Tab-separated table of C-alpha atoms in Angstrom:
chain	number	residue	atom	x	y	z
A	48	UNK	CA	95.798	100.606	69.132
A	49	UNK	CA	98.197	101.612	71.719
A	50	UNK	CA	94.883	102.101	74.021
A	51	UNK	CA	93.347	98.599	73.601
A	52	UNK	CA	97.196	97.604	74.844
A	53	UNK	CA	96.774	99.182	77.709
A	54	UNK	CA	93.641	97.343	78.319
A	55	UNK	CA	95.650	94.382	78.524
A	56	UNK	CA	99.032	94.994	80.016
A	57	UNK	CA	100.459	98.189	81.045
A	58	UNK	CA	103.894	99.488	80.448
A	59	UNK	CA	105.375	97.602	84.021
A	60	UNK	CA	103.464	94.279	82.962
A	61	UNK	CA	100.545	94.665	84.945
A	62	UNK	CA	97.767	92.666	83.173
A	63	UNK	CA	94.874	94.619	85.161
A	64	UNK	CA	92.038	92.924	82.602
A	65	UNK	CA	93.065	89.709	84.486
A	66	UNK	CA	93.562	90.604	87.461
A	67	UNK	CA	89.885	92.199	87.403
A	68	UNK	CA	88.926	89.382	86.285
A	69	UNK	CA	90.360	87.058	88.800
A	70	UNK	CA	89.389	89.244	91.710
A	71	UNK	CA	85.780	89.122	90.236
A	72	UNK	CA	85.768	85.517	90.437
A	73	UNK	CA	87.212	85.272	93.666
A	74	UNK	CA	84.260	87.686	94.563
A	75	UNK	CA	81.910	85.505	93.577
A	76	UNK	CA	82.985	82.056	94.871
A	77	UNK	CA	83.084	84.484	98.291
A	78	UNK	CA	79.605	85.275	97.944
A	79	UNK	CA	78.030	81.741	97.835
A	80	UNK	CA	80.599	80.702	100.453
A	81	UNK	CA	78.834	83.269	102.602
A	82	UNK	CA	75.141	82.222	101.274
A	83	UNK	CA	76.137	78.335	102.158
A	84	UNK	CA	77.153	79.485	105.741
A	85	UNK	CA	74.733	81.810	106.533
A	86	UNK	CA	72.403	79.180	105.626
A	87	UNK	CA	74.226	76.255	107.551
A	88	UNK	CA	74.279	78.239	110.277
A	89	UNK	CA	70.601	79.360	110.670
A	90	UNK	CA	69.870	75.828	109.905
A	91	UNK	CA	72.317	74.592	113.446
A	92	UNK	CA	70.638	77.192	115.193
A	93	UNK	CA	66.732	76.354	114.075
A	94	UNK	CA	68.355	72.718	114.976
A	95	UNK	CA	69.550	73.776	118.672
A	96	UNK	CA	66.246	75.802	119.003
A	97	UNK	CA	68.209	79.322	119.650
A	98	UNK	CA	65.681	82.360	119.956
A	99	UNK	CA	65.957	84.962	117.111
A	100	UNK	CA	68.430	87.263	118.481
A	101	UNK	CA	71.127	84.011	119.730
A	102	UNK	CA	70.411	82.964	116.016
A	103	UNK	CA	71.343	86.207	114.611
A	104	UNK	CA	74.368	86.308	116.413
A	105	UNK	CA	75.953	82.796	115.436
A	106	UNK	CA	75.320	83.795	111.362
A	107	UNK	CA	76.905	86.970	112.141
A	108	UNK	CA	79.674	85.130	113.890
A	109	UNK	CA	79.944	82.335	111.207
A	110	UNK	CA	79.849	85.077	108.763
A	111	UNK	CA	81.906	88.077	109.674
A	112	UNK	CA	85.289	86.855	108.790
A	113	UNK	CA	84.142	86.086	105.138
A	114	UNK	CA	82.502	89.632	105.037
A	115	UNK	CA	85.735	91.096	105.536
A	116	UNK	CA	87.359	89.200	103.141
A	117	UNK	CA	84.454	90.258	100.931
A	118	UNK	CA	85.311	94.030	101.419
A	119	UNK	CA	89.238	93.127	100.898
A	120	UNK	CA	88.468	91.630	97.816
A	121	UNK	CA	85.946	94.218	96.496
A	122	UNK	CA	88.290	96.930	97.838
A	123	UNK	CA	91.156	95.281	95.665
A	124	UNK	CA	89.385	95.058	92.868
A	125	UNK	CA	87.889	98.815	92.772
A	126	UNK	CA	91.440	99.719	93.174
A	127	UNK	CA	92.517	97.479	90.073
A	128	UNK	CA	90.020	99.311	88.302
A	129	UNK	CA	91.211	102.530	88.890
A	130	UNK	CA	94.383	101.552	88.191
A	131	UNK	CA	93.482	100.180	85.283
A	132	UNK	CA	91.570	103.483	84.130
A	133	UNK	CA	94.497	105.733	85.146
A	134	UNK	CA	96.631	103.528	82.723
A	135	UNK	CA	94.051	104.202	80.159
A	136	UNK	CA	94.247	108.156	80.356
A	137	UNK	CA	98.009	108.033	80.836
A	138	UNK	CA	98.023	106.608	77.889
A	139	UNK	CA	95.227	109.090	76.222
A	140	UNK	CA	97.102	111.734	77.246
A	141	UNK	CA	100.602	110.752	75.953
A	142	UNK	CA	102.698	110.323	78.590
């Protein structure tokens, strides 16, 4: 019992489940933010008749502050996670 609590909320009120959760979704709303503008942007490019390489460069451009943002967010959540399974065996263990 006191494991599937721990799931939920641990001792300080951390509700990592949600948090997970949230992060996940955040994740996800990033990723087709990043599909729409990658394909905006090739589409302005094709548009304005750039060569391959100039095209490259303006989705990387358009794209490379929402790829970081990616990597925060996946970074936070891995480190909710681990959180979250630390919890888990503190609690396992009895301390």
């Amino acid at each position: 019992m006191a494991a599937d609590w721990i799931d939920m909320v641990n001792s300080n009120g951390t509700d990592y489940a949600a948090r997970i959760k949230e992060l996940g979704e955040q994740i996800e709303e990033l990723d087709e933010t990043i599909a729409v503008t990658t394909a905006v942007t090739a589409r302005q490019a094709a548009r304005k008749k750039l060569d391959r390489k100039a095209a490259e460069e303006a989705v990387d451009r358009a794209v490379r502050p929402l790829n970081d943002e990616l990597a925060g967010l996946e970074e936070l959540r891995n480190e909710a996670v681990a959180w979250q399974e630390g919890s888990r065996e503190t609690c396992r263990s009895g301390a």
